[in-house]
Short mmCIF file of C-alpha atoms and ligand atoms in Angstrom, two decimals:
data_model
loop_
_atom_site.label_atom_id
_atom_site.label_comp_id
_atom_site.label_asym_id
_atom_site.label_seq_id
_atom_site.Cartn_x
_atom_site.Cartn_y
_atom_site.Cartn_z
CA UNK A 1214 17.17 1.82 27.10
CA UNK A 1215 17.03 4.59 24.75
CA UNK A 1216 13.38 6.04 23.83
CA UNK A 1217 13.32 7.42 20.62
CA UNK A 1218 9.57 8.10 20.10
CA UNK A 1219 9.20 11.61 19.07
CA UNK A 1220 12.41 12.75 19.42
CA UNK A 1221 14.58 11.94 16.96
CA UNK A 1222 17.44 14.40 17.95
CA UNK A 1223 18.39 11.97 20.12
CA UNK A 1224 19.20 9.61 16.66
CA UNK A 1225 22.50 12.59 16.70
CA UNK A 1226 23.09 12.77 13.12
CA UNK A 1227 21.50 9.65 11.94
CA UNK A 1228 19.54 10.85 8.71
CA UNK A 1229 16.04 11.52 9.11
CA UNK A 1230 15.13 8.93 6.53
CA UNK A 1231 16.10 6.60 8.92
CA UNK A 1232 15.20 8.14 12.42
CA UNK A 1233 12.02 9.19 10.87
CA UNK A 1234 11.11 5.42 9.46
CA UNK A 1235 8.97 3.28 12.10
CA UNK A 1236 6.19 0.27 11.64
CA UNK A 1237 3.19 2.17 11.95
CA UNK A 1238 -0.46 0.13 11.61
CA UNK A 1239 -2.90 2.94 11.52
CA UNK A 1240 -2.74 2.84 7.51
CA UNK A 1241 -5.44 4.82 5.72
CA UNK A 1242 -7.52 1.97 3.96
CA UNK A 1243 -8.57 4.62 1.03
CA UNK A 1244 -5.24 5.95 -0.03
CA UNK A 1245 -3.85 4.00 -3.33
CA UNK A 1246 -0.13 3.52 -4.25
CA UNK A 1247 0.77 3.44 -8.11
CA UNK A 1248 2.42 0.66 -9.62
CA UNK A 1249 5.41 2.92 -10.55
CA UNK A 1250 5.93 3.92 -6.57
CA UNK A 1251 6.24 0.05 -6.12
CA UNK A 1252 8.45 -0.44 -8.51
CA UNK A 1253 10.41 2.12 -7.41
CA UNK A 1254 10.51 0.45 -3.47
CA UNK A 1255 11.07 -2.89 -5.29
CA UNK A 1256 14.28 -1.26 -7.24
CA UNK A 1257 15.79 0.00 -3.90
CA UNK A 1258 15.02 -3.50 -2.84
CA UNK A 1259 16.65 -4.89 -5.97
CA UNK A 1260 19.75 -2.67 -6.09
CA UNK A 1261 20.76 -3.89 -2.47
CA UNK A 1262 23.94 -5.81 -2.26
CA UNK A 1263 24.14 -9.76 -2.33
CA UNK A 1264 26.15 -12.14 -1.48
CA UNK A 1265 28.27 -13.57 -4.34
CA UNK A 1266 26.21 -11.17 -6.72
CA UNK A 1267 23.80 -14.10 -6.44
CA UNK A 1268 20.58 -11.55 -6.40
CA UNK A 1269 18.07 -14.41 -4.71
CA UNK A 1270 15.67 -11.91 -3.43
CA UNK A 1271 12.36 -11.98 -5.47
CA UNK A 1272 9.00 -10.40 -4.87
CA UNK A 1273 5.44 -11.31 -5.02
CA UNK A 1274 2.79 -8.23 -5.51
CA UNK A 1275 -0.49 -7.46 -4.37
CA UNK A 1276 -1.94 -3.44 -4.15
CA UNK A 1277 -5.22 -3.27 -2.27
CA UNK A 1278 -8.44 -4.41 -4.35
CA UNK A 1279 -6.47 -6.59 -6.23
CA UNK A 1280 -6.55 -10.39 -6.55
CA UNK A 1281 -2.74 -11.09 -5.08
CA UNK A 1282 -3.26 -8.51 -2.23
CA UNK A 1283 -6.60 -9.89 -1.09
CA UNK A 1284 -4.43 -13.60 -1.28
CA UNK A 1285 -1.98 -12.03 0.86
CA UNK A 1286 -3.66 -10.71 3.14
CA UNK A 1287 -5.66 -14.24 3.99
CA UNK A 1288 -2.23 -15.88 4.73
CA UNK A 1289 -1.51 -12.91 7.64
CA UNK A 1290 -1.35 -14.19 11.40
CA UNK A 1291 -3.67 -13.26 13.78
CA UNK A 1292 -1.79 -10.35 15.20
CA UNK A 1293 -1.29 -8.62 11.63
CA UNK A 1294 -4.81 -9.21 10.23
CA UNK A 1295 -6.32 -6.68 12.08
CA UNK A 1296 -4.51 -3.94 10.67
CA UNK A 1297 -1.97 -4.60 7.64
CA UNK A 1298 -4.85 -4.86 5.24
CA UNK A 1299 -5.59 -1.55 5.23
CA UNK A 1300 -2.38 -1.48 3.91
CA UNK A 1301 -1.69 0.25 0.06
CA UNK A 1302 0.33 -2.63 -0.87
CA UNK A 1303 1.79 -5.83 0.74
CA UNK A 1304 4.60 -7.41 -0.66
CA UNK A 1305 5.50 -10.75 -0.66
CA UNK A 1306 9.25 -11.46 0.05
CA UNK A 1307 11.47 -14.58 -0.72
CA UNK A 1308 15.23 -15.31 -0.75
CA UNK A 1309 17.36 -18.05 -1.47
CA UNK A 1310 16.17 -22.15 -0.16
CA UNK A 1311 19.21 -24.12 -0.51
CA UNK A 1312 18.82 -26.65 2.51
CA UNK A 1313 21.94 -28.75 1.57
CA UNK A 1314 24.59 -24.98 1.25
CA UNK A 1315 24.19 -23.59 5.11
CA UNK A 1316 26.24 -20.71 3.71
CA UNK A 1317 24.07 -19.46 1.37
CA UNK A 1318 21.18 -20.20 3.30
CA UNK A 1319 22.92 -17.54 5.86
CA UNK A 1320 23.28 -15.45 3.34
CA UNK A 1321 20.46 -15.68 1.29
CA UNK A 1322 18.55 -14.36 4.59
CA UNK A 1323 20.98 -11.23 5.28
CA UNK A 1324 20.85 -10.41 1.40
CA UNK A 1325 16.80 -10.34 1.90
CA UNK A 1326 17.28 -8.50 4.92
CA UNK A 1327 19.42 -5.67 3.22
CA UNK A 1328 16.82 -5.46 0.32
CA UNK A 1329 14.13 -4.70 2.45
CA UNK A 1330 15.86 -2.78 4.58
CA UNK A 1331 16.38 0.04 1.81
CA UNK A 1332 12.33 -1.21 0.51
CA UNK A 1333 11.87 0.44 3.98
CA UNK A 1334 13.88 3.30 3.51
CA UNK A 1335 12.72 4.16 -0.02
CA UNK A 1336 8.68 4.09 0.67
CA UNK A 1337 9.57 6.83 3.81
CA UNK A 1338 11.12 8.75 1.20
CA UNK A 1339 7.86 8.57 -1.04
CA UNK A 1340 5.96 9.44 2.08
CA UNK A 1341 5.10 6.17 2.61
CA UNK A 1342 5.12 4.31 5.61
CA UNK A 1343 6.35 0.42 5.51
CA UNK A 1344 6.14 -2.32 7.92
CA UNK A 1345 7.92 -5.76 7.78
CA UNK A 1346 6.06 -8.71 9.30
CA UNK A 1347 7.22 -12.66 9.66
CA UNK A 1348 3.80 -12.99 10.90
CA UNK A 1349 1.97 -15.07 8.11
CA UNK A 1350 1.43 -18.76 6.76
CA UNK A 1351 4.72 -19.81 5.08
CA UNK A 1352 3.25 -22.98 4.07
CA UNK A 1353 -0.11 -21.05 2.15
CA UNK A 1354 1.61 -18.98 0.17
CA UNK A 1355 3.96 -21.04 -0.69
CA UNK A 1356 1.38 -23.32 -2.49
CA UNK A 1357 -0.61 -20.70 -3.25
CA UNK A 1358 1.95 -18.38 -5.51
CA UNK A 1359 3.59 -21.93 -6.43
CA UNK A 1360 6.83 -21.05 -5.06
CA UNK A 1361 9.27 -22.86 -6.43
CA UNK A 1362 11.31 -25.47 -4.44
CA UNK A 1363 14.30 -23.05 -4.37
CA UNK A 1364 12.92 -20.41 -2.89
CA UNK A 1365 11.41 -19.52 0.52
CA UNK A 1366 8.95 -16.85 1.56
CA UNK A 1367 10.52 -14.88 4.83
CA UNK A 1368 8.70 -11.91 5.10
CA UNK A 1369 5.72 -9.87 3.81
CA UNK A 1370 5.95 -5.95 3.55
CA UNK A 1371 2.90 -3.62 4.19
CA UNK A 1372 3.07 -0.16 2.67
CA UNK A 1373 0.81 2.34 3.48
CA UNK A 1374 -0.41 6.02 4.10
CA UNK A 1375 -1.00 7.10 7.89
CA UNK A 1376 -4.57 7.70 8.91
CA UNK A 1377 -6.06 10.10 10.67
CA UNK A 1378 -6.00 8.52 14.06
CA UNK A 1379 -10.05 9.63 14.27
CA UNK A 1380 -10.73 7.24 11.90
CA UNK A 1381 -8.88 4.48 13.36
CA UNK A 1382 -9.75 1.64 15.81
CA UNK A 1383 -9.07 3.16 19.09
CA UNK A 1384 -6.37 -0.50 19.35
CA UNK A 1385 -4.59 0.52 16.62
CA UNK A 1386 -4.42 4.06 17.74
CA UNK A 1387 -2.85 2.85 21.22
CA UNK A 1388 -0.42 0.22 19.51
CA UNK A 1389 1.07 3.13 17.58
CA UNK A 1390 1.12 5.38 20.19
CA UNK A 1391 3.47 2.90 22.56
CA UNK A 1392 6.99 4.15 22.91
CA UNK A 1393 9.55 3.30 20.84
CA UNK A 1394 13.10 1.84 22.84
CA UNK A 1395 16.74 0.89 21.20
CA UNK A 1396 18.97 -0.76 23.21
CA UNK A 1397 22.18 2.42 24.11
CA UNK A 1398 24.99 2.72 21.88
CA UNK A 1399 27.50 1.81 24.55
CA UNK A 1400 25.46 -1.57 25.37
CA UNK A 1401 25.39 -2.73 21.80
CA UNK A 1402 28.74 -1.15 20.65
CA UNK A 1403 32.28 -2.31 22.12
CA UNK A 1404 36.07 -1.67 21.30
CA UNK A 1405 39.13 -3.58 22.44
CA UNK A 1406 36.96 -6.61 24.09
CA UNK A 1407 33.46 -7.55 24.50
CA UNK A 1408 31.67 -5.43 26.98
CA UNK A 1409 33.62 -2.16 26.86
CA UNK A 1410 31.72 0.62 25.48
CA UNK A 1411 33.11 2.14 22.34
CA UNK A 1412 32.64 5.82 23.39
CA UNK A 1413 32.42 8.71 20.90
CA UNK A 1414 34.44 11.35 22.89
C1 FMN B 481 12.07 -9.93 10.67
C2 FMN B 481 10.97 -9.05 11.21
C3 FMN B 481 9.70 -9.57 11.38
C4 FMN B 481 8.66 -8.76 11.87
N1 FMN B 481 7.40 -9.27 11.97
C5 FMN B 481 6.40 -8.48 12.39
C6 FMN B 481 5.06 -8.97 12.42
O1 FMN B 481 4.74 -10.09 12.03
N2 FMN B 481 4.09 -8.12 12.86
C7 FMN B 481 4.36 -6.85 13.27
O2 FMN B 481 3.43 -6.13 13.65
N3 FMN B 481 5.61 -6.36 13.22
C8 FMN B 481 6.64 -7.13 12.79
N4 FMN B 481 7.90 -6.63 12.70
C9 FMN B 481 8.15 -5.21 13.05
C10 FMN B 481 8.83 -5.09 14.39
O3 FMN B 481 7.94 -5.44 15.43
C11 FMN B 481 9.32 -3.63 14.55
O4 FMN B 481 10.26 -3.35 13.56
C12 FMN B 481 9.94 -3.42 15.91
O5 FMN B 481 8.94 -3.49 16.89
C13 FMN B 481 10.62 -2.06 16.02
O6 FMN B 481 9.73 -1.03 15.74
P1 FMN B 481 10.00 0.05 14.62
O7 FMN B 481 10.11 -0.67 13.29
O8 FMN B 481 8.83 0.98 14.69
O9 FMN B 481 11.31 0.74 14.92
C14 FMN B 481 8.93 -7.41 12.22
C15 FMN B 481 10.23 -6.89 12.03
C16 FMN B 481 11.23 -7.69 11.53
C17 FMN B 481 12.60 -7.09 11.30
#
C-alpha cells in the first residue's frame, strides 16, 4: 500500500492537479465562492464526455447562506453533517434513471462519474478544495428539488476553502490529518494475464 500523504513525488509524473487534489473537511465556514467560479467547476463538469453524447448529468446548486445550500445540507448523513456545511458550495449531482435500459443506467453512472471527476479537478485549480460524498438522503432531495422521474441524485459535491486548522474542531483536524493509501501500481495494473504486474522498466 502506497502512502501518498505529503509526498506527492511519489505520484512520478502524475500532474500536480491531480496528486495535489484530496477530500479535505476542515473547510473555512467564512470564505465565499462566486457564482462565476461555480459555473466554471460546473462547465468542466459539463464538458466531460458521455456516453452516446447523451449529456444526462445535471446539477442542483446551493452556495452557503442560501436557501438550496441550507436544503442540502439537511439531507447530509450523519458522518458528513459535521463538517461539509462549512462548505462554500455543495452541489447536488444527478445522472441518467432509466430502470428498464441496464446499459445506460451503467453508463449514465460512469458519465456522472467523469463529470465530477474533472468538477474535482477544476475547483483545485481555482484553489479550491472539493469533496464528493454518497452520504445523503436520496429519497429527500429527490422530493424536495422535485426530481423528475428520469433522473436520480448520486452524489453531492462540497467545495470549499481550507481552514486554518486552529480554528477547526480538533475531529476534523485529526480526520484530515490521517494518511492517505492507493493500492501499488503493480497490484492494480497487469499485462499479458490477470495478476502479472505491468512493470514500467
Ligand atoms: C462515490 C463516492 C462517494 C463518497 N462519499 C463520501 C461521503 O459520503 N463522505 C465522505 O466523507 N467522503 C466520501 N467520499 C470521499 C472518499 O472517502 C475519498 O475520496 C477517499 O477516502 C479517498 O480520499 P481522497 O479523495 O482524499 O484521495 C466519496 C467518494 C466517492 C468517489
Amino acid at each position: 500500500m502506497e502512502d501518498v500523504s505529503g509526498d506527492v513525488t511519489t505520484l512520478g509524473g502524475v500532474h500536480e492537479l491531480i496528486s495535489g487534489r484530496w477530500s479535505a473537511r476542515g473547510y473555512d465556514d467564512q470564505a465565499t465562492i462566486t457564482a462565476a467560479e461555480v459555473a466554471t467547476i460546473l462547465d468542466a463538469g459539463r464538458w466531460a464526455p458521455t456516453w452516446g453524447r447523451i449529456q444526462p448529468v445535471r446539477f442542483i446548486v446551493g452556495l452557503r447562506g442560501d436557501d438550496t445550500f441550507d436544503r442540502l445540507a439537511k439531507a447530509l448523513s450523519r458522518g458528513n453533517i459535521g463538517w461539509a456545511p462549512r462548505a462554500s458550495a455543495l452541489v447536488l449531482v444527478c445522472t441518467t434513471n432509466d430502470v428498464e435500459d441496464a446499459k445506460a443506467q451503467t453508463y449514465g453512472a460512469v458519465d456522472l462519474g467523469l463529470a465530477v471527476s474533472q468538477m474535482l479537478i477544476q475547483s483545485e485549480a481555482l484553489g479550491y478544495n472539493a469533496h464528493p460524498m454518497a452520504g445523503f438522503d436520496v429519497s429527500a432531495v429527490t422530493e424536495d428539488f422535485a426530481l423528475p422521474v428520469d433522473k436520480r441524485a448520486l452524489l453531492v459535491v462540497a467545495v470549499g476553502r481550507l481552514a486554518d486548522s486552529a480554528s477547526l474542531p480538533p475531529e476534523i483536524v485529526e480526520r484530515d490529518a490521517r494518511p492517505r493509501t492507493r493500492l501499488g501500481l503493480d497490484e492494480v495494473a497487469f499485462t499479458g494475464t490477470w495478476g502479472r504486474a505491468f512493470g514500467t522498466g
